[in-house]
Structure formats: C-alpha cells, structure tokens
Amino acid sequence: MSADAMLNVKDLADEVKEDVIRWRRHLHENPELSFQEEKTAQFIYDTLASFGNLELSRPTKTSVMARLIGNQPGKVLAIRADMDALPIQEENTFEFASKNPGVMHACGHDGHTAMLLGTAKVLSQLASEIKGEVRFFFQHAEELFPGGAEEMVQAGVMDGVDLVIGTHLWSPIEKGKVGISYGPMMAAPDTFHITVKGKGGHAALPHDTIDSIAIAAQVVTNLQHIVSRNTDPLDNLVVSVTQFIGGTTHNVIPGSVELCGTVRSFDAKLREAVPGKMEQIVKGITSAHGASYDFKYVNGYRPVINDEQVTKVLEETVLEVFGEEALDLMRPNMGGEDFSAFQQKAPGAFFYVGAGNREMGITYPHHHARFTIDEDALEIGVKMFLHATFKFLN
Ligand code: NI
C-alpha cells in the first residue's frame, strides 16, 4: 500500500468511528433471532448500497454479501460478521436497549456487523488501491444449529476465495487487547439426548418399579468417567449433562427421565469415538437395572482450527497497528463457532477483539441479560480488518 493510502486508512477509520457506533446501537435496539434476521439484513443491504463501488447480493434469505473488486488483479479475501441475536430479555437500561421483548444482542453480533459495515465503507473508497477482491459476508444464524455459515457456503459464497478471516468481540478480555490463537481455537459443540425408560409407580413400593431417577443418576455419574478415566489427559474433551428432567411429585416414581447435554472436542478421532463410549455406558447401566433407553447424538459445528500463515499475518497486524502490549496469545476455549464452515473451503483464522472494561463495569459474560461491550473496541476491530486487508492483498 502506498504511503498516501496508509494515511487514508487512518483518516478514514477515524471518520467512520461515529457511524460504526451509531449502526451498532441501531442493531442493538432492533435485535432479531437466528434465521429471522429480515430487517437486520435489509438494514445491512441498504447501508452497503449507500457506499457505492460494491456488488451486493443476498446469498440466502437473511444473509448479505458485498464484493469490492479492486482495480488490479490479486487474491480474494473474505471477511465475515454474524448478525443474529438471542432469546434473552435484556436487563440493560441504556437508551438503545432492545425494543424487541425477549430478544437481545447478548453476544456482540451487533458490534460485529457494525465493524464490518465500517470496514466496507472505508474500503469502498479505496478500491483503486486494492489488488484482488474483498468479499464481505454478513452471516445470519450463528447461534442456532445448523447455522447460517454452512448455508452461505452451500450458496457458493466461498467460490474463488483464497483466505477468510472473522472476529468476535470478547468481554472476558479488556478493551485494547486483541486475542490470537494458533491452531485449535474453538471446539466442536455436539449435543445429546438420552431417555432412561424404567417403570413408574408408588414411591413407597420401589420394588414394584424400575426407578428411572436412580438409574439416570447413575448414568450421569458414569458419563463423567469418559473424560476423567477413558480419555488421554492431554486431549481436550468436555462431557456436560445440562438437563435432568423427570418426575411430577414427591410420592410418584416416574416412568422415565430425560437427560440432555453437550460434548466439546477438537480432535476428529476423539470426537468420533465419544458417542460410542457414551452409549456403552447408557446401555450398561440401564440394562443392569432392568431399564431401557433411547440415545440420540447430534454433531454440531466443526471446530475452529486457525491456519498458521493467516494467523501469523493477524499477529503481525496487531503488533504493527497496536503494539506489543495489545497482543494476547490465547489458549483455545471450548466454545463453538460456525465460522469453521468457511474454513473448510479456504485457509482462515478467527481472532478476538477485547471488549470488556472493568473500570466501566463492563464485565458481564456473553449470553447474559446485562451483557454489553466497551464501544471503543469497535474501532479496534475496524482497524484490524482494514490493515489486515492490505497486508493480505497488497
Ligand atoms: Ni457470538
């Protein structure tokens, strides 16, 4: 990039800062659930249309893609932001709190969309400086399996893409930090449903029943052995039972109990082995006590595994633009992200933009009714996208 363009990026990023905050607040006030982001997608489309220089399309009903074709040939970089909200009643009281009862931007996707709109606005004014193409993915439905990313990939948005990047605002790390991970970053989030089927009856006559509560409790306890006793301690695995549903009152032994939960892993072989280990335990415990069972296991998103070269460029971007103190080389976490669907088609990397601020009391976790971000983090995300774009393409 020329020195002039470098100056331009800095000025334009400063200029767009107020817009980005305004867009984020508008989206925050008007959240929509996964696969229902109709007004959100229209807002994105109309805002992009006002920039000029972009080719716009709607790959799926509620997603938007913008293409910026540079004046010189080169690589194709895709940048992704998600846009959906969660079924949570917001408890924040600021003026742009959700106007949609029971729906809230409690994960920061409003900020992701606003940052990518800001990036598109700046780059649309620098088309003459760009070699190749930048593709902006405004993705629906990250929060709800099977996820919007896979649908967009099916619609062909990744055709011809050489590399893909994306980010998540992250309140556990302070504003000013950028989190980078090499290799595995986020886990594959699978789910399971188990029904323990016994025989109901009077609680005073347990010998005439097959007690599904007592048997299901054994199942829960024994499932803990998969991580603690059957898995290499150096492999990463989570097996969490999160729902235990059974019974109606104090003197009735219920006929069945439902168990639900999640399994998180990185390694494909380990992931493949877990359902079999689980079913073996469920089968063994239930049959030992004369009960039967249903077992259903659903594979969720693939794990986010960052490409080394792409990650290296992101790390260099942090160091060059924000300095060494901004870099947070992070351990992986067991959360899930459907950004991984794009990584199946081209090398890619995901990073975190710190959005917490202890002094300002911005400490609530993601998916909490009082979640919010330090809005100064938005500018950091925009600058990451802008500078990384020029490092990747020019
Ligand atoms: Ni999220």
mmCIF file of C-alpha atoms in Angstrom, residues 51-200:
data_model
loop_
_atom_site.group_PDB
_atom_site.id
_atom_site.type_symbol
_atom_site.label_atom_id
_atom_site.label_comp_id
_atom_site.label_asym_id
_atom_site.label_seq_id
_atom_site.Cartn_x
_atom_site.Cartn_y
_atom_site.Cartn_z
ATOM 1 C CA PHE A 51 -21.418 3.384 -0.036
ATOM 2 C CA GLY A 52 -21.118 2.753 -3.791
ATOM 3 C CA ASN A 53 -18.446 0.598 -5.513
ATOM 4 C CA LEU A 54 -19.857 -2.627 -4.000
ATOM 5 C CA GLU A 55 -21.611 -5.509 -5.764
ATOM 6 C CA LEU A 56 -24.395 -6.637 -3.450
ATOM 7 C CA SER A 57 -26.269 -9.919 -3.283
ATOM 8 C CA ARG A 58 -28.443 -11.963 -0.934
ATOM 9 C CA PRO A 59 -26.945 -15.494 -0.852
ATOM 10 C CA THR A 60 -29.757 -16.723 1.464
ATOM 11 C CA LYS A 61 -32.997 -15.192 2.707
ATOM 12 C CA THR A 62 -31.398 -13.270 5.580
ATOM 13 C CA SER A 63 -27.717 -13.006 4.669
ATOM 14 C CA VAL A 64 -25.955 -10.315 2.642
ATOM 15 C CA MET A 65 -22.746 -10.394 0.619
ATOM 16 C CA ALA A 66 -20.832 -7.421 -0.730
ATOM 17 C CA ARG A 67 -17.960 -7.685 -3.195
ATOM 18 C CA LEU A 68 -15.357 -4.997 -3.688
ATOM 19 C CA ILE A 69 -13.351 -5.688 -6.818
ATOM 20 C CA GLY A 70 -10.023 -3.874 -6.810
ATOM 21 C CA ASN A 71 -8.519 -2.197 -9.867
ATOM 22 C CA GLN A 72 -5.658 -4.681 -10.061
ATOM 23 C CA PRO A 73 -5.780 -8.482 -10.128
ATOM 24 C CA GLY A 74 -4.923 -10.407 -6.983
ATOM 25 C CA LYS A 75 -6.211 -12.682 -4.246
ATOM 26 C CA VAL A 76 -9.709 -12.870 -2.835
ATOM 27 C CA LEU A 77 -10.076 -12.170 0.889
ATOM 28 C CA ALA A 78 -13.377 -12.845 2.661
ATOM 29 C CA ILE A 79 -14.272 -11.144 5.950
ATOM 30 C CA ARG A 80 -17.194 -12.456 7.941
ATOM 31 C CA ALA A 81 -19.506 -10.911 10.556
ATOM 32 C CA ASP A 82 -22.532 -12.576 12.136
ATOM 33 C CA MET A 83 -25.756 -10.669 12.851
ATOM 34 C CA ASP A 84 -28.238 -12.705 14.937
ATOM 35 C CA ALA A 85 -29.474 -12.113 18.498
ATOM 36 C CA LEU A 86 -30.549 -14.423 21.348
ATOM 37 C CA PRO A 87 -33.846 -15.291 23.093
ATOM 38 C CA ILE A 88 -32.991 -13.287 26.245
ATOM 39 C CA GLN A 89 -34.922 -10.451 27.913
ATOM 40 C CA GLU A 90 -32.460 -7.565 28.099
ATOM 41 C CA GLU A 91 -31.847 -6.053 31.544
ATOM 42 C CA ASN A 92 -29.655 -3.157 30.418
ATOM 43 C CA THR A 93 -31.314 0.234 30.814
ATOM 44 C CA PHE A 94 -29.375 2.380 28.330
ATOM 45 C CA GLU A 95 -31.447 4.235 25.729
ATOM 46 C CA PHE A 96 -30.666 1.822 22.894
ATOM 47 C CA ALA A 97 -31.618 -1.312 24.873
ATOM 48 C CA SER A 98 -33.666 -3.871 22.936
ATOM 49 C CA LYS A 99 -37.123 -2.767 21.807
ATOM 50 C CA ASN A 100 -37.953 -6.355 20.917
ATOM 51 C CA PRO A 101 -39.237 -8.140 24.066
ATOM 52 C CA GLY A 102 -37.422 -11.387 24.858
ATOM 53 C CA VAL A 103 -34.787 -10.842 22.170
ATOM 54 C CA MET A 104 -31.368 -9.334 22.810
ATOM 55 C CA HIS A 105 -27.991 -8.827 21.194
ATOM 56 C CA ALA A 106 -26.285 -10.517 24.145
ATOM 57 C CA CYS A 107 -23.246 -11.836 22.290
ATOM 58 C CA GLY A 108 -21.961 -8.766 20.448
ATOM 59 C CA HIS A 109 -23.035 -9.705 16.935
ATOM 60 C CA ASP A 110 -24.495 -6.184 16.601
ATOM 61 C CA GLY A 111 -20.924 -4.935 17.015
ATOM 62 C CA HIS A 112 -19.541 -7.455 14.517
ATOM 63 C CA THR A 113 -21.971 -6.279 11.851
ATOM 64 C CA ALA A 114 -21.270 -2.609 12.594
ATOM 65 C CA MET A 115 -17.490 -3.173 12.396
ATOM 66 C CA LEU A 116 -17.764 -4.918 9.044
ATOM 67 C CA LEU A 117 -20.040 -2.174 7.687
ATOM 68 C CA GLY A 118 -17.411 0.368 8.763
ATOM 69 C CA THR A 119 -14.679 -1.675 7.076
ATOM 70 C CA ALA A 120 -16.725 -1.884 3.876
ATOM 71 C CA LYS A 121 -17.371 1.862 3.925
ATOM 72 C CA VAL A 122 -13.662 2.686 4.192
ATOM 73 C CA LEU A 123 -12.504 0.111 1.637
ATOM 74 C CA SER A 124 -15.216 1.135 -0.850
ATOM 75 C CA GLN A 125 -13.404 4.488 -1.010
ATOM 76 C CA LEU A 126 -10.030 2.829 -1.603
ATOM 77 C CA ALA A 127 -10.936 0.493 -4.477
ATOM 78 C CA SER A 128 -8.142 1.925 -6.622
ATOM 79 C CA GLU A 129 -5.592 0.844 -4.006
ATOM 80 C CA ILE A 130 -6.811 -2.736 -3.752
ATOM 81 C CA LYS A 131 -5.290 -5.704 -5.552
ATOM 82 C CA GLY A 132 -7.788 -8.502 -5.965
ATOM 83 C CA GLU A 133 -11.109 -8.616 -4.187
ATOM 84 C CA VAL A 134 -12.580 -8.221 -0.730
ATOM 85 C CA ARG A 135 -15.785 -10.144 -0.003
ATOM 86 C CA PHE A 136 -17.863 -9.099 2.982
ATOM 87 C CA PHE A 137 -20.030 -11.839 4.473
ATOM 88 C CA PHE A 138 -22.907 -10.681 6.680
ATOM 89 C CA GLN A 139 -23.958 -14.026 8.055
ATOM 90 C CA HIS A 140 -27.263 -14.929 9.664
ATOM 91 C CA ALA A 141 -27.898 -17.530 12.385
ATOM 92 C CA GLU A 142 -24.602 -18.206 14.129
ATOM 93 C CA GLU A 143 -26.377 -19.049 17.390
ATOM 94 C CA LEU A 144 -28.653 -21.791 16.153
ATOM 95 C CA PHE A 145 -27.529 -25.102 14.716
ATOM 96 C CA PRO A 146 -27.234 -25.960 11.774
ATOM 97 C CA GLY A 147 -26.037 -22.338 11.484
ATOM 98 C CA GLY A 148 -26.013 -19.777 8.718
ATOM 99 C CA ALA A 149 -22.373 -20.241 7.693
ATOM 100 C CA GLU A 150 -22.991 -23.679 6.209
ATOM 101 C CA GLU A 151 -25.967 -22.310 4.230
ATOM 102 C CA MET A 152 -23.846 -19.491 2.840
ATOM 103 C CA VAL A 153 -21.098 -21.934 1.873
ATOM 104 C CA GLN A 154 -23.710 -24.095 0.116
ATOM 105 C CA ALA A 155 -24.870 -20.978 -1.727
ATOM 106 C CA GLY A 156 -21.328 -20.644 -3.139
ATOM 107 C CA VAL A 157 -20.042 -17.546 -1.333
ATOM 108 C CA MET A 158 -16.625 -19.171 -0.841
ATOM 109 C CA ASP A 159 -16.118 -19.975 -4.525
ATOM 110 C CA GLY A 160 -12.785 -18.453 -5.533
ATOM 111 C CA VAL A 161 -11.951 -17.218 -2.025
ATOM 112 C CA ASP A 162 -8.240 -17.567 -1.106
ATOM 113 C CA LEU A 163 -8.476 -16.796 2.588
ATOM 114 C CA VAL A 164 -11.079 -15.908 5.173
ATOM 115 C CA ILE A 165 -10.981 -14.039 8.472
ATOM 116 C CA GLY A 166 -13.517 -13.222 11.176
ATOM 117 C CA THR A 167 -13.646 -11.890 14.698
ATOM 118 C CA HIS A 168 -15.614 -11.969 17.916
ATOM 119 C CA LEU A 169 -15.843 -9.102 20.382
ATOM 120 C CA TRP A 170 -14.831 -10.720 23.662
ATOM 121 C CA SER A 171 -15.777 -9.280 27.052
ATOM 122 C CA PRO A 172 -13.525 -11.592 29.135
ATOM 123 C CA ILE A 173 -10.540 -9.685 27.738
ATOM 124 C CA GLU A 174 -10.064 -5.946 28.217
ATOM 125 C CA LYS A 175 -10.633 -3.381 25.500
ATOM 126 C CA GLY A 176 -7.287 -2.652 23.850
ATOM 127 C CA LYS A 177 -6.262 -6.293 23.629
ATOM 128 C CA VAL A 178 -6.556 -8.497 20.562
ATOM 129 C CA GLY A 179 -6.651 -12.253 21.120
ATOM 130 C CA ILE A 180 -4.847 -14.512 18.653
ATOM 131 C CA SER A 181 -4.663 -18.325 18.695
ATOM 132 C CA TYR A 182 -2.609 -20.622 16.502
ATOM 133 C CA GLY A 183 -4.230 -23.918 15.527
ATOM 134 C CA PRO A 184 -7.261 -25.116 17.512
ATOM 135 C CA MET A 185 -9.225 -22.147 18.864
ATOM 136 C CA MET A 186 -12.828 -23.188 19.466
ATOM 137 C CA ALA A 187 -14.322 -26.646 19.909
ATOM 138 C CA ALA A 188 -16.867 -28.745 18.032
ATOM 139 C CA PRO A 189 -20.112 -28.327 20.022
ATOM 140 C CA ASP A 190 -22.143 -31.556 19.799
ATOM 141 C CA THR A 191 -25.366 -32.318 21.673
ATOM 142 C CA PHE A 192 -27.008 -35.441 23.065
ATOM 143 C CA HIS A 193 -30.442 -36.530 24.307
ATOM 144 C CA ILE A 194 -30.879 -39.637 26.444
ATOM 145 C CA THR A 195 -34.144 -41.143 27.682
ATOM 146 C CA VAL A 196 -33.882 -43.584 30.572
ATOM 147 C CA LYS A 197 -37.015 -45.736 30.447
ATOM 148 C CA GLY A 198 -37.954 -47.523 33.672
ATOM 149 C CA LYS A 199 -41.330 -48.407 35.157
ATOM 150 C CA GLY A 200 -43.271 -45.860 37.189
#
